[in-house]
Coordinates of C-alpha atoms in Angstrom, one line a residue:
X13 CA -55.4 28.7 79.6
X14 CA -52.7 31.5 80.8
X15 CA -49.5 30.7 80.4
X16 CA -47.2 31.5 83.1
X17 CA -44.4 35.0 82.4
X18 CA -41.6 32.4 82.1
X19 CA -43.0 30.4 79.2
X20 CA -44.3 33.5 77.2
X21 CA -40.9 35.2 77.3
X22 CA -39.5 31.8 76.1
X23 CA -41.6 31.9 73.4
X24 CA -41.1 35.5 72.4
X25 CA -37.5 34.5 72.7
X26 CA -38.0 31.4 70.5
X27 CA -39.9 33.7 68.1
X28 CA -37.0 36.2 67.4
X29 CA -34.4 33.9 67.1
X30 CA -36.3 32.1 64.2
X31 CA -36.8 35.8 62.9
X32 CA -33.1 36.5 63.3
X33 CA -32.2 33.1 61.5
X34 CA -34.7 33.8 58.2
X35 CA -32.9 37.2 58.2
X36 CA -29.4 35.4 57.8
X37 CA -30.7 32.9 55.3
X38 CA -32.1 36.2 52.6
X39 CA -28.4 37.9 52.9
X40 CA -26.2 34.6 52.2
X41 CA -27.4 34.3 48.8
X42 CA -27.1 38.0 47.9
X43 CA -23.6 37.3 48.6
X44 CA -22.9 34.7 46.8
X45 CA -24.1 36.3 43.9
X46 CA -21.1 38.1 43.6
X47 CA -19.2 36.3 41.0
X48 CA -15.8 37.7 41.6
X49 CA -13.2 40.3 42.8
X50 CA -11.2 43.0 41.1
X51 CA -7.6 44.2 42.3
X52 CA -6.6 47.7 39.8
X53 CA -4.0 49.4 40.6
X54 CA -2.8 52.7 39.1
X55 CA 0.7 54.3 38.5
X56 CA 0.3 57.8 36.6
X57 CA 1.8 60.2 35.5
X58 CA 0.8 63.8 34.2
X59 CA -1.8 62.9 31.3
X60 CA -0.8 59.0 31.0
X61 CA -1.0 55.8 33.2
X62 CA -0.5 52.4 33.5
X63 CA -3.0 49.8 35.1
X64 CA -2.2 46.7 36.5
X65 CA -5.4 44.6 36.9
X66 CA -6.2 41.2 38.9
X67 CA -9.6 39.6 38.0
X68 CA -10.6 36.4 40.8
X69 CA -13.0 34.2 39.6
X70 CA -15.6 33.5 42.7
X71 CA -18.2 31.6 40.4
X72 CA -18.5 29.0 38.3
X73 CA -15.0 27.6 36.1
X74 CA -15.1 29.8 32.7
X75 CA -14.1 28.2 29.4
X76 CA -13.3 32.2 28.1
X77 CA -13.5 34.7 30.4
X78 CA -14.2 38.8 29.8
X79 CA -14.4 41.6 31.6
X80 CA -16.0 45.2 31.3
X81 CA -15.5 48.1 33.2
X82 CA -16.3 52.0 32.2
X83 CA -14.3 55.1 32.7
X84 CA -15.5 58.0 33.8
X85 CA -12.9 60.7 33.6
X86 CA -11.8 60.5 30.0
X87 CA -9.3 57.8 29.9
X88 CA -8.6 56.1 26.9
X89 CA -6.6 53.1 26.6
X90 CA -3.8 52.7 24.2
X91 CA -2.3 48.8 24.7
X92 CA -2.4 46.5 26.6
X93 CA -0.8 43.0 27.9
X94 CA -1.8 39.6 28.8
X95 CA -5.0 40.3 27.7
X96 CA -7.0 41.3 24.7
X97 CA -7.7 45.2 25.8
X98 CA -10.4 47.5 23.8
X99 CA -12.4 50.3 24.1
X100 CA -15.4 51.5 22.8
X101 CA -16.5 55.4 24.0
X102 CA -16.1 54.6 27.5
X103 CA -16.7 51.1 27.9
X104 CA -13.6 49.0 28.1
X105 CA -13.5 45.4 27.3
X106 CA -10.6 43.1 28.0
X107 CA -10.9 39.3 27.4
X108 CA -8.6 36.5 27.7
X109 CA -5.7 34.9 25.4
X110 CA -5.4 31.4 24.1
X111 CA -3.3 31.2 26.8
X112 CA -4.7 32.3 29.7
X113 CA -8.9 32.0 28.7
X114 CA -9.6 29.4 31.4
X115 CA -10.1 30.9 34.8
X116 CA -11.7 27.9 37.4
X117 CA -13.3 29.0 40.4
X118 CA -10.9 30.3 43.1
X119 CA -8.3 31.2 40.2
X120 CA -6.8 34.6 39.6
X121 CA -5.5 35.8 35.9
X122 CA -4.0 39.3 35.9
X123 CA -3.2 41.5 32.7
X124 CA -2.1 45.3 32.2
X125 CA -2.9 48.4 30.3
X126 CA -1.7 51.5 29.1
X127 CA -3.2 54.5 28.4
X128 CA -4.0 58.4 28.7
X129 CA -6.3 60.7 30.7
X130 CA -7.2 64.4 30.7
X131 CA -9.2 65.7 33.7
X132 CA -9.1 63.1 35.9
X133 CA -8.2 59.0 36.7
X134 CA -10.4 57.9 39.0
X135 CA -10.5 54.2 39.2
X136 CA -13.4 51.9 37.6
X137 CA -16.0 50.7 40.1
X138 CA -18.7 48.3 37.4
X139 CA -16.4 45.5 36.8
X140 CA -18.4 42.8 35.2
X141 CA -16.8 39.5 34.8
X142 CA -18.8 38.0 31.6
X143 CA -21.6 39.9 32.6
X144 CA -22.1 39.4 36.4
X145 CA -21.4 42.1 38.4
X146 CA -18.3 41.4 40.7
X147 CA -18.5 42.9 44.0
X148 CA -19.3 46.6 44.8
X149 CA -15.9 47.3 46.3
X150 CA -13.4 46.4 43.7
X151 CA -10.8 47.5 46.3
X152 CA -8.8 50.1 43.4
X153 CA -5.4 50.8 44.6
X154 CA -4.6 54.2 43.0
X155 CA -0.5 55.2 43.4
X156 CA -0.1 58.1 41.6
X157 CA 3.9 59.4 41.0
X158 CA 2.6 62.7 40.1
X159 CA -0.7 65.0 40.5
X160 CA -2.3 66.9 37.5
X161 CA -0.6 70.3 39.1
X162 CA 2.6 68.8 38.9
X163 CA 4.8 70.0 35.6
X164 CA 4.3 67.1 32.8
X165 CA 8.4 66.5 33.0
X166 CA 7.7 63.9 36.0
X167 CA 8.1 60.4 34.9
X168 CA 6.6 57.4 36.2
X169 CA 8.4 55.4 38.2
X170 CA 7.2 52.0 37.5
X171 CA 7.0 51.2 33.4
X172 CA 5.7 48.3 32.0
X173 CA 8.5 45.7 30.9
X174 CA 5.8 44.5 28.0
X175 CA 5.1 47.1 25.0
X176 CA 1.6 48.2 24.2
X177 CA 0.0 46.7 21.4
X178 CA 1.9 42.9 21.7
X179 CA -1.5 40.9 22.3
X180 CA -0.1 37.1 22.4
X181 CA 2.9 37.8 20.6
X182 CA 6.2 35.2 21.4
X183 CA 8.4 37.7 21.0
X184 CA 7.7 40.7 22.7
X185 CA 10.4 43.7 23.4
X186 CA 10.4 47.3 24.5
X187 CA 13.5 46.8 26.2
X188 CA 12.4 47.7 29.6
X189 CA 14.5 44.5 31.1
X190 CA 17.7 45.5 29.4
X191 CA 20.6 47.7 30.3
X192 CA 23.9 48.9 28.9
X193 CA 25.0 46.4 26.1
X194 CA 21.8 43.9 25.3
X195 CA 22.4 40.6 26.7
X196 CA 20.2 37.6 27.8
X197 CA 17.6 37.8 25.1
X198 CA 19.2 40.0 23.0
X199 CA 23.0 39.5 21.9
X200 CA 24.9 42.0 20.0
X201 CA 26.3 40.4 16.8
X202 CA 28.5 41.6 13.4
X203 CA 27.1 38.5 11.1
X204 CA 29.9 39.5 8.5
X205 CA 32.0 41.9 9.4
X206 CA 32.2 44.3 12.3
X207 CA 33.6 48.1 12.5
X208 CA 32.8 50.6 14.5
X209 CA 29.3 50.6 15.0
X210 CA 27.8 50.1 18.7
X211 CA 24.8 48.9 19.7
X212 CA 23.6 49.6 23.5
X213 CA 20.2 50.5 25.6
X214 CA 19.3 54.0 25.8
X215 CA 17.3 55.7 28.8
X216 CA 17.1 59.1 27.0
X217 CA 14.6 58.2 23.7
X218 CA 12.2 55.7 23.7
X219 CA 9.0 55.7 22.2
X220 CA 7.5 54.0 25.3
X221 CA 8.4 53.4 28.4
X222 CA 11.9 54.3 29.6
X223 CA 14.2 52.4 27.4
X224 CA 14.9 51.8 23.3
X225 CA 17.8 50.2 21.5
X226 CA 20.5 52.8 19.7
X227 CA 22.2 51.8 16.9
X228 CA 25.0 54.1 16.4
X229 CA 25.7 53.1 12.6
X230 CA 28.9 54.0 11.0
X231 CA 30.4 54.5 7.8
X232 CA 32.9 52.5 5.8
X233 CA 32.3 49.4 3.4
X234 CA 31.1 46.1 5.6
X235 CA 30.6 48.4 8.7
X236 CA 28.0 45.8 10.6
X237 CA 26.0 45.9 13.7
X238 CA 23.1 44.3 15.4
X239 CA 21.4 43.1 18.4
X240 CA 19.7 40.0 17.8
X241 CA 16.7 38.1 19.4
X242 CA 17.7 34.5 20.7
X243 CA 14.1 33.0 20.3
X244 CA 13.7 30.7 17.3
X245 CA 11.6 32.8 14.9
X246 CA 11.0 29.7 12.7
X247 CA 8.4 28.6 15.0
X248 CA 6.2 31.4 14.1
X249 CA 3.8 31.7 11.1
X250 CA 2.9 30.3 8.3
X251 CA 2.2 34.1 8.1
X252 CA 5.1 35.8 10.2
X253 CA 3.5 39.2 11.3
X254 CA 6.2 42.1 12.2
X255 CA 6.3 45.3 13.8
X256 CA 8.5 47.3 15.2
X257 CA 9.5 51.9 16.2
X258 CA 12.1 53.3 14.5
X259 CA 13.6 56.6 14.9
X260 CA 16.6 58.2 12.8
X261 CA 18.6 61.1 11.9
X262 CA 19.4 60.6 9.0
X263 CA 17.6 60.4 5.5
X264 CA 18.0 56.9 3.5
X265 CA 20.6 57.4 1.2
X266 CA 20.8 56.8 -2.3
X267 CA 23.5 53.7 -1.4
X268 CA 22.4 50.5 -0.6
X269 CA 22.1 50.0 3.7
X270 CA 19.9 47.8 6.3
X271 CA 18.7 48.3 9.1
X272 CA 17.2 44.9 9.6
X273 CA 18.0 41.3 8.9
X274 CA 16.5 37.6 8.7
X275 CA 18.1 34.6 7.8
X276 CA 16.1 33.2 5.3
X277 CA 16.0 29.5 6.0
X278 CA 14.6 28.4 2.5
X279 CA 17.8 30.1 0.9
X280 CA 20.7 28.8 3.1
X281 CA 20.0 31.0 6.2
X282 CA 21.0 33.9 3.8
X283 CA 19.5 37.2 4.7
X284 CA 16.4 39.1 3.7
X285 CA 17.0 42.3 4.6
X286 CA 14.9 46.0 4.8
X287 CA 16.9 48.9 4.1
X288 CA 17.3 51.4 1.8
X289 CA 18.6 52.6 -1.4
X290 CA 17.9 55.8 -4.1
X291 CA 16.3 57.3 -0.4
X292 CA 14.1 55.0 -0.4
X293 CA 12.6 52.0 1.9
X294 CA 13.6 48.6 0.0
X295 CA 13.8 44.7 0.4
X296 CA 17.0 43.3 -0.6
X297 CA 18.1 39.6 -0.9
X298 CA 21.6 38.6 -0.4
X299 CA 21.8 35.9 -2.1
X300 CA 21.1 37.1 -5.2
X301 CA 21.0 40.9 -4.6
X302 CA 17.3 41.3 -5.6
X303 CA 15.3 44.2 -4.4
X304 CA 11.6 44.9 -4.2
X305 CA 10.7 47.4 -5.7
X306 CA 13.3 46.9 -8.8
X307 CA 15.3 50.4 -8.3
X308 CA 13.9 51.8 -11.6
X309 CA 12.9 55.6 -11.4
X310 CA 9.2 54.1 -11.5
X311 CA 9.8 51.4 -9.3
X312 CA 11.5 53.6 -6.4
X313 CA 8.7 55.9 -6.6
X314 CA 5.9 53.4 -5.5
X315 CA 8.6 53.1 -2.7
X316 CA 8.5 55.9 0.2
X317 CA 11.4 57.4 2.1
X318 CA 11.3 57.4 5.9
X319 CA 10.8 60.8 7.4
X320 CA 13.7 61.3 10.7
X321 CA 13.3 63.3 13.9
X322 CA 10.4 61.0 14.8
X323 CA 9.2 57.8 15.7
X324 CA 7.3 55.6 12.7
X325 CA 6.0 52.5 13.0
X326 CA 7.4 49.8 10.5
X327 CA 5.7 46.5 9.9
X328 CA 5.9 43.7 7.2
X329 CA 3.9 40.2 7.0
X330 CA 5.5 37.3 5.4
X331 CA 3.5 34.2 4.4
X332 CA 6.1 31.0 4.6
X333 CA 3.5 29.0 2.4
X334 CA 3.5 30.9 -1.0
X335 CA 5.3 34.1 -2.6
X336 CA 3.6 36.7 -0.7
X337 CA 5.1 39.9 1.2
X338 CA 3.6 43.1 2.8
X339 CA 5.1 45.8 4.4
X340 CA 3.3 49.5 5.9
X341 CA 4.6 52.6 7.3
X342 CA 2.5 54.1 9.8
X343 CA -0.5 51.4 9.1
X344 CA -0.4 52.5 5.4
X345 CA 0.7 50.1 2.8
X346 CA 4.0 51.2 0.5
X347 CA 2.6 49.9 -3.2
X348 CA 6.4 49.0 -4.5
X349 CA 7.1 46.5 -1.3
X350 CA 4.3 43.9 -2.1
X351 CA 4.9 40.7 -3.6
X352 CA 1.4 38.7 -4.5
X353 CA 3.1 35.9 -6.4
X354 CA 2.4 37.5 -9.9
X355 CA 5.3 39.8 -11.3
X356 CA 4.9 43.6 -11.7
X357 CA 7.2 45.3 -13.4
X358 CA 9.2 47.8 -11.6
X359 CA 8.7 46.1 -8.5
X360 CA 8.4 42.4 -8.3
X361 CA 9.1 41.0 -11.0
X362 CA 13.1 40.6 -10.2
X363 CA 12.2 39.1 -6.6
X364 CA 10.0 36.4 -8.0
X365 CA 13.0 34.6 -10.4
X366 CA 13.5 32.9 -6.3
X367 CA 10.4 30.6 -6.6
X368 CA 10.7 29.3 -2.9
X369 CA 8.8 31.3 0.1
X370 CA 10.4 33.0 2.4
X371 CA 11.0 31.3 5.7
X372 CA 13.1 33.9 8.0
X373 CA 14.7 31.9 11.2
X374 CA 15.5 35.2 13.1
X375 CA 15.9 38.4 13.7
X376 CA 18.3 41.0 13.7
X377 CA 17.8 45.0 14.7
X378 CA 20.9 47.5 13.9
X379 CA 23.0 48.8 10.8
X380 CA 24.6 47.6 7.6
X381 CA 26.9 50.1 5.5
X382 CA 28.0 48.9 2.1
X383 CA 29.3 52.3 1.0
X384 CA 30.4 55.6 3.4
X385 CA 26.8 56.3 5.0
X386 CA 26.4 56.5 8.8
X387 CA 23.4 57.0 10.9
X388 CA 22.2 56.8 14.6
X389 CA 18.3 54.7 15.2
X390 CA 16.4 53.8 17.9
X391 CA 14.4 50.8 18.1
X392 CA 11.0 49.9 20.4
X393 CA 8.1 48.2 20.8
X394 CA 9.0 45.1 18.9
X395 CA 6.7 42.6 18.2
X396 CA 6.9 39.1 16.1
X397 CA 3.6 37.3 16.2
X398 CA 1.5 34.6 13.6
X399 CA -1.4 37.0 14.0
X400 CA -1.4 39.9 13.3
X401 CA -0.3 43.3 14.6
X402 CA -1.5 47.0 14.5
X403 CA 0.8 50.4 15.2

């Protein structure tokens, strides 16, 4: 039977609003595959940049989350913060810290990076959040202080306040939040006797960044000076893992300084102490006046002295549970300035008549003269962690 006009165009009308609604139902689901949103934002300068990066979770809660992106214009990244930041050719991974692993659905976790670039530093666009793709658009928010055809004698204007390389470490300085005299988390302080030694925040040398600590060390017997870190480095360890930039003028001399201190709290809060002595890097123990390596001709040889006009990278691990000390310059180990619990001769032989492990309480950065020897350092990129740390 014909229909009448009206009820065929009803029906046609019927027909392609079922159409329209199937066409609604295939796209909601694509969309919801996206499982979540990246914020990165850029400030760079001529051949280096930071990154500050926001990651929302818009799936399902993660236990441990990661993300991957690639670069495409020859970055490479050098640190990072909040987060555990690698790279492998141009793939960069960055994963979550004890801390901050757990990212529930709807949550945000943000971290930062440092690094380098060449040609070009255009902004990631395959973020991957454990695998799944997040969405297309990753909204990069690119700021750049300078352009490539600028001179390279522009600086950034925004540093990061957390040095590259800290990963979860408690104490963390580059002493980006500091001015003047160091104050808040850093105190100056003359533990035994003061003279006329300064300590203050520079914003002409620093290894990274915009800031460093001077030390301007002077002469004279007793002539002390640090700045000290008010966190409670007793909480960290058993192994206590250090590293920190220093810069001098000045060779080691062949009298006995320091240029940093721990009170040892396994031998009355007396200091352990790295220095130097015959030109050479040593460990020295107040309380008994021990040194590592013995300062023998052959035992100040398997020392090394530190080379000035440029930034090296000091570090030392000290296990709190047994008679065992390392120390490296630039990520190589110095032979005379390891202790392994059984005594060499001409290096630690003399530190192990103490038969109690070390257990250092803090920290001190700065100068100690016991003779006429003077010297101006820089200090950066601290870092005191129980894992440990790289240069």
């Amino acid at each position: 039977m014909d229909r009448p006009a009206a009820v065929r165009l009803w029906i046609a009308a019927a027909c392609a609003a079922v159409l329209a609604l199937a066409g609604l139902v295939v796209t909601v689901p694509a969309a919801a595959e996206t499982g979540c949103r990246v914020d990165y934002t850029v400030n760079q300068w001529q051949g280096g940049f930071t990154a500050q990066v926001k990651v929302t979770n818009q799936g399902p809660a993660l236990s441990g989350w990661r993300l991957r992106w690639t670069y495409t214009g020859g970055q490479h990244v050098t640190g990072g913060w909040n987060a555990q930041v690698e790279q492998n050719a141009t793939v960069v991974t960055a994963a979550g810290l004890a801390w901050n692993a757990s990212l529930p659905t709807g949550g945000a976790v943000e971290f930062g990076l440092q690094g380098t670039w060449s040609a070009a530093n255009p902004a990631p666009t395959d973020f991957a959040l454990n695998d799944t793709p997040c969405n297309g658009a990753p909204t990069p928010t690119v700021t750049p202080t300078v352009t490539p055809t600028v001179t390279p004698t522009v600086t950034p204007t925004v540093t990061p306040t957390v040095p590259p390389g800290c990963g979860d470490a408690p104490i963390c300085s580059g002493f980006e939040d500091q001015s003047g005299t160091p104050s808040g988390e850093w105190q100056v302080t003359t533990p035994n006797c003061s003279g006329t030694g300064t300590a203050t925040i520079d914003t002409s040398v620093a290894r990274s960044g915009s800031k460093s600590l001077r030390i301007q060390g002077g002469a004279g017997y007793c002539n002390h000076v640090f700045a000290a870190t008010t966190r409670d480095v007793s909480k960290i360890g058993p192994v206590v893992h250090a590293r920190v930039w220093i810069r001098h003028t000045t060779a080691l001399p062949a009298t006995h300084i320091s240029m940093i201190t721990m009170a040892d709290a396994n031998d009355g809060n007396r200091d352990l102490r790295i220095g130097g002595q015959n030109g050479a890097l040593q460990w020295n123990r107040e309380s008994d006046d021990a040194t590592l390596p013995e300062q023998s001709p052959a035992g100040v040889a398997l020392s090394t002295p530190l080379p000035v006009g440029r930034w090296i990278c000091l570090r030392y691990e000290i296990d709190t549970t047994q008679r065992s000390m390392r120390t490296y310059v630039d990520d190589q180990e110095v032979a005379g300035l390891r202790v392994d619990g059984v005594p060499t001769q001409d290096v630690d032989a003399q530190w192990l008549r103490r038969a109690a492990a070390p257990r250092p309480a803090t920290l001190r950065l700065g100068w100690e003269s016991y003779a006429n020897d003077s010297d101006t350092l820089w200090y950066d990129d601290l870092a005191v962690s129980s894992s440990p740390l790289s240069c």
